[in-house]
Coordinates of C-alpha atoms in Angstrom, one line a residue:
Chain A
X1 CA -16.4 7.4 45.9
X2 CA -17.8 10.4 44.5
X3 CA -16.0 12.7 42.1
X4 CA -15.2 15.0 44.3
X5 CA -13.8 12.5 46.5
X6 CA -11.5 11.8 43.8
X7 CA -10.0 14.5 43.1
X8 CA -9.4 15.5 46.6
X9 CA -7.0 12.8 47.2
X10 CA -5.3 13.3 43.3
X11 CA -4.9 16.8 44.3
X12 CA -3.6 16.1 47.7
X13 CA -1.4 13.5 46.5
X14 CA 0.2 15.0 43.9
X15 CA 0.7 18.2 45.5
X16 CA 3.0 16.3 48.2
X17 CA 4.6 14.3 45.4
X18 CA 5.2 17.3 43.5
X19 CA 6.8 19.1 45.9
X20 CA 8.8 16.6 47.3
X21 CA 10.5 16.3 43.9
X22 CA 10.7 19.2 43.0
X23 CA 13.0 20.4 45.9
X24 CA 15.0 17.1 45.4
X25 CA 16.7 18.1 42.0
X26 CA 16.9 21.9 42.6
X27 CA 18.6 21.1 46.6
X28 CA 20.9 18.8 44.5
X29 CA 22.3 20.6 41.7
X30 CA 22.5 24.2 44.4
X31 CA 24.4 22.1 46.7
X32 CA 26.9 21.1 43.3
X33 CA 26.8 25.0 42.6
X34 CA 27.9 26.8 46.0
X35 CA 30.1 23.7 46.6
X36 CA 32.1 25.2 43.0
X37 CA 32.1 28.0 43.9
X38 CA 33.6 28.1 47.1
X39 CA 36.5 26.3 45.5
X40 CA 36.9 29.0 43.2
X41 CA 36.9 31.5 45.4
X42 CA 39.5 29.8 47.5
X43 CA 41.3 29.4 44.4
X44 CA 40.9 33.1 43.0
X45 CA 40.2 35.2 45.8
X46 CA 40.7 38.1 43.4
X47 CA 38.0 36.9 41.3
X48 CA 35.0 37.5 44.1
X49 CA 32.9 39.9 43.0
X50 CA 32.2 38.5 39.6
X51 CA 32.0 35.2 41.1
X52 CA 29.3 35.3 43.7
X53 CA 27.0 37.7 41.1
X54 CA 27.3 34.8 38.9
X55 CA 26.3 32.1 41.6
X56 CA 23.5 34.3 42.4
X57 CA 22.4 34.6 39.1
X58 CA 22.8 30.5 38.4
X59 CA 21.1 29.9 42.1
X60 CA 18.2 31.9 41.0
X61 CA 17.7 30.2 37.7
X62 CA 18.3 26.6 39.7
X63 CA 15.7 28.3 42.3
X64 CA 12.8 29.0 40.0
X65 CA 12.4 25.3 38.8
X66 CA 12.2 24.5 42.5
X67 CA 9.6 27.4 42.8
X68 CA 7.1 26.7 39.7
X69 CA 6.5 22.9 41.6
X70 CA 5.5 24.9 44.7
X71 CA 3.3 27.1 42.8
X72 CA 1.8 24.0 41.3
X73 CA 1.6 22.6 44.3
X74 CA -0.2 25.3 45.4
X75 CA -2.4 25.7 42.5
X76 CA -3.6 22.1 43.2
X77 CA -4.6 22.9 46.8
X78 CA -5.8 26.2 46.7
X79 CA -7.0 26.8 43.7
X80 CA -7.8 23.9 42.1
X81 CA -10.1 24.8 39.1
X82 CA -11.7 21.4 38.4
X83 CA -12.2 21.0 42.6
X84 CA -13.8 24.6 42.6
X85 CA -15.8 23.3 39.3
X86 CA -17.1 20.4 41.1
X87 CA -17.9 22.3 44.4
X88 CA -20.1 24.6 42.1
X89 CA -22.3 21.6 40.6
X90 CA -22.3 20.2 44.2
X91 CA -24.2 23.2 45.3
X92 CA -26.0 23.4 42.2
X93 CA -27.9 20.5 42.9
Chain B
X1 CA -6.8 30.6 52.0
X2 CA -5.7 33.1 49.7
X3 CA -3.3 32.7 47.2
X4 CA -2.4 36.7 46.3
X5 CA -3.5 40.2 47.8
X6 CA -5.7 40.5 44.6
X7 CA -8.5 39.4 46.2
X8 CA -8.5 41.7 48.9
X9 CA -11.3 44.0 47.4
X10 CA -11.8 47.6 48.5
X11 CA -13.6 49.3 46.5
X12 CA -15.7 48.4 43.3
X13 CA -17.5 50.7 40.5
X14 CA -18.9 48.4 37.8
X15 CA -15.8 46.4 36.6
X16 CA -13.1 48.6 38.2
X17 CA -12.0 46.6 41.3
X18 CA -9.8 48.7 43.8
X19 CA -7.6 45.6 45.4
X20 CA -4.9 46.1 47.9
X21 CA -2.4 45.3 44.7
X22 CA -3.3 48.5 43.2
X23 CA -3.3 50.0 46.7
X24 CA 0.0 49.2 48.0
X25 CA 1.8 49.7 44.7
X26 CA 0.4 53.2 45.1
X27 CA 1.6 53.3 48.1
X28 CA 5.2 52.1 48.0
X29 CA 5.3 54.7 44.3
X30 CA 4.0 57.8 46.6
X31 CA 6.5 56.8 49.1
X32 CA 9.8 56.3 46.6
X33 CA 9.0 59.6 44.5
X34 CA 7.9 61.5 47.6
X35 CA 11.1 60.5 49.0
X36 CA 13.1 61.3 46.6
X37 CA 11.6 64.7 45.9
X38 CA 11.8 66.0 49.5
X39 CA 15.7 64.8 49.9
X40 CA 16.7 66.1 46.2
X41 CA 15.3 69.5 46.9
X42 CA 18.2 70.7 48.8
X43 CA 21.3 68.6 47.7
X44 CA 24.7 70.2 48.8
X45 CA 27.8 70.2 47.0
X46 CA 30.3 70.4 49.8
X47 CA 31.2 68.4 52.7
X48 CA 28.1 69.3 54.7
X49 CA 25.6 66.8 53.6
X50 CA 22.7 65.7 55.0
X51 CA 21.8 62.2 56.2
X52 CA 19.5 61.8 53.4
X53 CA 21.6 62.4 50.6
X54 CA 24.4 60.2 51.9
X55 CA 21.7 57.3 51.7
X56 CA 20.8 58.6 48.2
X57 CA 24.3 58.8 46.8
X58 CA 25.3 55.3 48.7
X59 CA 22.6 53.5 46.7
X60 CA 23.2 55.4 43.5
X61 CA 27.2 54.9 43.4
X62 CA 26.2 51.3 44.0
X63 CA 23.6 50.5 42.0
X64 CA 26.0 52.6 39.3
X65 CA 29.1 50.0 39.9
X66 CA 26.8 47.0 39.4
X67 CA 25.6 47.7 36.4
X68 CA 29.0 48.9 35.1
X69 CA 30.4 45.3 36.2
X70 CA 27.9 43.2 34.3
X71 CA 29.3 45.0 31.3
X72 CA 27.2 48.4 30.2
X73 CA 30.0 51.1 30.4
X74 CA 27.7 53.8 30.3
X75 CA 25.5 53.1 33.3
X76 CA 23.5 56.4 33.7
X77 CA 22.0 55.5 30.6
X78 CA 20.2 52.9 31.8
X79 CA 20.1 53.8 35.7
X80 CA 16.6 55.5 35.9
X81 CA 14.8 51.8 34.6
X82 CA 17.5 49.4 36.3
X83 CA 17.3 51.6 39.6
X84 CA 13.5 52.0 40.0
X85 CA 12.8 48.4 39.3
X86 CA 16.0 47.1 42.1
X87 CA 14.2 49.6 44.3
X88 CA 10.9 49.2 43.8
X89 CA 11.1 45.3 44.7
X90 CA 13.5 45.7 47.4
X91 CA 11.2 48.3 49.2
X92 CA 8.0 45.9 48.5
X93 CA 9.7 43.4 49.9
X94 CA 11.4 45.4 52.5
X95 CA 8.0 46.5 54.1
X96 CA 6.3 43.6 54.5
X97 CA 7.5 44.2 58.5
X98 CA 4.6 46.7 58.7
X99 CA 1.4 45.2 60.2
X100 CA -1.5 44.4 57.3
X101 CA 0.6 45.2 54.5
X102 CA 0.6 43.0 51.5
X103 CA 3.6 42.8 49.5
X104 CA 2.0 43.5 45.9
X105 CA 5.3 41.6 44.3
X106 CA 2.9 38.8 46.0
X107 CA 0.5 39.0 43.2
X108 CA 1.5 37.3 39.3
X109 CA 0.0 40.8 37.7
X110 CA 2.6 42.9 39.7
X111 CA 5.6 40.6 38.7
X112 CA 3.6 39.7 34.8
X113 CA 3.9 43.7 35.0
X114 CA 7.4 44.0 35.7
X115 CA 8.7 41.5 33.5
X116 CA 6.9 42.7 30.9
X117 CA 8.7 46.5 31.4
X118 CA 11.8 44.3 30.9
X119 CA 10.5 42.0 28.0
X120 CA 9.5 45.5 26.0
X121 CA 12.8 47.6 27.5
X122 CA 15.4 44.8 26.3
X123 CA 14.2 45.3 22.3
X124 CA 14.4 49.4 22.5
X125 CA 18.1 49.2 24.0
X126 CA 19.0 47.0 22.2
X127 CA 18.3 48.7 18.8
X128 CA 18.7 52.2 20.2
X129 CA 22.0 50.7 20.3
X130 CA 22.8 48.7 17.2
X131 CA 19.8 49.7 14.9
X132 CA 17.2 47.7 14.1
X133 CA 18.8 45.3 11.7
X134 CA 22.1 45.1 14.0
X135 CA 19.5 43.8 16.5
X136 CA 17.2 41.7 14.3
X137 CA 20.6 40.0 13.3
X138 CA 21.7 39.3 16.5
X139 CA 18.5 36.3 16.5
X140 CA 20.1 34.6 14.1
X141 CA 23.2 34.2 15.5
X142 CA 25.1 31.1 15.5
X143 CA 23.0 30.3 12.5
X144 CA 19.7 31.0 11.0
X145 CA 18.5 27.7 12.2
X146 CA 18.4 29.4 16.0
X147 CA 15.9 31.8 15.1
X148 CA 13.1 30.2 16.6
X149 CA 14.9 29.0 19.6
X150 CA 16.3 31.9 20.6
X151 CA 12.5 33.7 20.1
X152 CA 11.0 30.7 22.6
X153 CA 14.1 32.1 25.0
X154 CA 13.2 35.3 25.0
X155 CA 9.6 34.2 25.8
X156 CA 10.2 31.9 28.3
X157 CA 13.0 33.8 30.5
X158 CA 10.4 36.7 30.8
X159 CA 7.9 33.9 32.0
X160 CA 10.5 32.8 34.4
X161 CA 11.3 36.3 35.4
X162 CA 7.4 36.8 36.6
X163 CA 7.1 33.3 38.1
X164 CA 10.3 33.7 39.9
X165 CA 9.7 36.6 41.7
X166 CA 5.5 35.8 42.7
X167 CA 6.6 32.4 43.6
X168 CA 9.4 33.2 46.4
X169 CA 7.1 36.5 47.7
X170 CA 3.6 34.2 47.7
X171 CA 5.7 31.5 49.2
X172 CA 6.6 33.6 52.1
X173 CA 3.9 35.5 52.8
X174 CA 1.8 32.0 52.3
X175 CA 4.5 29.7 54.8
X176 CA 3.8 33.0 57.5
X177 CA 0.0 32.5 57.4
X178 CA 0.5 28.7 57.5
X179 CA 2.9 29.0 60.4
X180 CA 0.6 31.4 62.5
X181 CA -2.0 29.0 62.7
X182 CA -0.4 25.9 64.4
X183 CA 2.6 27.4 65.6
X184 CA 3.6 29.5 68.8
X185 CA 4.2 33.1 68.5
X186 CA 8.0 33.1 68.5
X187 CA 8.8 30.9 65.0
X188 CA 6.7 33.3 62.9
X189 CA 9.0 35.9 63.5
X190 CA 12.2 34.0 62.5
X191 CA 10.2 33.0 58.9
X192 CA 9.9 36.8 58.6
X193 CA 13.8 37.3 58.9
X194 CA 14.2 34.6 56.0
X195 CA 11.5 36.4 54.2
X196 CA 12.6 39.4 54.2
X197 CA 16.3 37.5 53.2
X198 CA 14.9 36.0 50.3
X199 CA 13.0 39.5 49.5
X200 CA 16.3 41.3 48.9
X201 CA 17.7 38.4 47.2
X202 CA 14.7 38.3 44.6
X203 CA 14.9 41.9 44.2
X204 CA 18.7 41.5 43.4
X205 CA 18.3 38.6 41.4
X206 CA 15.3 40.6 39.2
X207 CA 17.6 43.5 38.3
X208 CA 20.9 41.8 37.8
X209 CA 19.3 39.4 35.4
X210 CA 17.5 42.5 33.6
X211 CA 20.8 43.7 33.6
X212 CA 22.3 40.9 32.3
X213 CA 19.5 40.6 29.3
X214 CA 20.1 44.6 28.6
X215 CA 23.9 43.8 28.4
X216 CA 22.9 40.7 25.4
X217 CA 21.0 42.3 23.5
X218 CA 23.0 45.9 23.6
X219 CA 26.5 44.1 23.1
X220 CA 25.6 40.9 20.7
X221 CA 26.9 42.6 17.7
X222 CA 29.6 44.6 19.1
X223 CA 33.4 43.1 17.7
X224 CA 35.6 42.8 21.3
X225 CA 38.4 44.2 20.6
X226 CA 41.0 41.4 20.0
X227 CA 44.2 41.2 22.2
X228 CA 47.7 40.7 20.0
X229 CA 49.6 37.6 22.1
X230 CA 51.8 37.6 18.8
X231 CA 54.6 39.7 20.2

């Protein structure tokens, strides 16, 4: 196995692991927020406004965790700087 | 694959690179001020309003109330900054429905950009409000061993602002590319709905939490008045 071989599958791999995990906590701990929230709401209807701007404001912080694995993900697929690295000494050969 | 509409090159002189970023942000500018000039050049006062104004004073009013209910009481102070960055993201996500446009929220310098308005605007509010060492104290609240702590915050949520925002538009626009290619025609389309979804709910997300980051750092030093249960 060449290098570039290598770090093909490391890429690939972790890109899949990466993701996968990072949806797991952030599905989690949204599913604990909107499920609080919807009690409180049927608890203090009154309260709604204030309520939902702060679940939206907690969702997106929970979100963004969720969102940097996908861009690392990403990064490791499509613009993987030590596969593009390699692909230049390939063709520098 | 590409990964933002940076790389989508127009035009080049020498090192100045003309990418559909620059482009579209042009664009969606020409189209918000031109906009607004044309419908604020005849604004009635009585009941006979047109159309356009109605839209106008609908998102102002709005836009107005939410800022008021984070906690700023004077709103129009800070309505020309809060407004223009709610509707600048909402209309680049908005117009992603128009055939070859590129959301330039899709690109980390547009987003790096925007966050970086609100890393810079947060500081000047905050001691236009409470003077400079009002606001220099407020980092060393709840003691002087926070100090560096709460500077690596204030780093790191403008990080997470950028990151945020690129992530969920480059994810959309990135999961419609993906889809077109081994999909039928019809499942696109509903990935566009969610898209646009999630568009408005960045865009909301952006300028509440610039809100809510204005609102700290103008109202950290400020006593709240106390209420007297005594009697």
């Amino acid at each position: 196995m060449d290098s570039m071989t290598i770090i093909a599958i490391v890429s690939i791999f972790t890109a899949g692991i990466t993701t996968g995990f990072g949806c797991l906590g952030p599905a989690l701990g949204e599913g604990r927020a909107v499920s609080t929230a919807l009690s409180s709401l049927a608890q203090q209807p009154d309260a709604a406004p204030t309520i939902t701007r702060t679940l939206f404001v907690g969702l997106a912080m929970v979100e963004s965790t969720a969102i940097y694995c996908f861009v690392v993900s990403m990064i490791l697929i499509f613009a993987n700087p030590f596969w593009n690295h390699f692909i230049a000494q390939a063709a520098g050969k | 694959m590409r990964l933002s509409p940076d790389q989508i090159i127009y035009w080049q002189l020498g090192f100045f690179k003309l990418n559909a970023t620059i482009v579209f942000t042009w664009a969606l500018m020409l189209l918000l001020a031109g906009g607004s000039i044309l419908i604020t050049r005849k604004l009635s006062m009585d009941l006979q309003r047109s159309r356009w104004q109605n839209l106008l004073e609908i998102i102002v009013t709005t836009i107005e109330e939410q800022i008021k209910e984070v906690g700023l009481l004077q709103p129009r102070k800070y309505l020309g900054f809060l407004g223009t960055l709610f509707l600048f993201v909402a209309a680049a996500s908005l117009c992603t429905v128009i055939p070859g446009y590129e959301s330039p929220t899709g690109s980390l310098s547009t987003t790096v950009a925007l966050a970086l308005c609100v890393f810079v605007a947060v500081p000047l509010f905050g001691v236009e409000e409470q003077g400079l060492g009002g606001y220099i104290s407020s980092y060393l609240k709840p003691t002087f061993i926070m100090l560096p702590f709460n500077i690596i915050s204030e780093i790191s949520r403008t990080l997470a602002l950028a990151v945020r925002l690129f992530g969920n538009m480059m994810s959309g626009a990135m999961i419609i590319g993906i889809l077109l290619s081994i999909t039928p025609f019809i499942f696109p389309i509903i990935m566009q709905v969610l898209g646009l979804l999630t568009g408005m709910v960045q865009a909301y997300i952006f300028s509440i939490l610039a809100t809510v980051y204005i609102a700290g750092a103008v109202s950290a030093q400020t006593p709240r008045p106390e209420t007297d249960t005594t009697h």
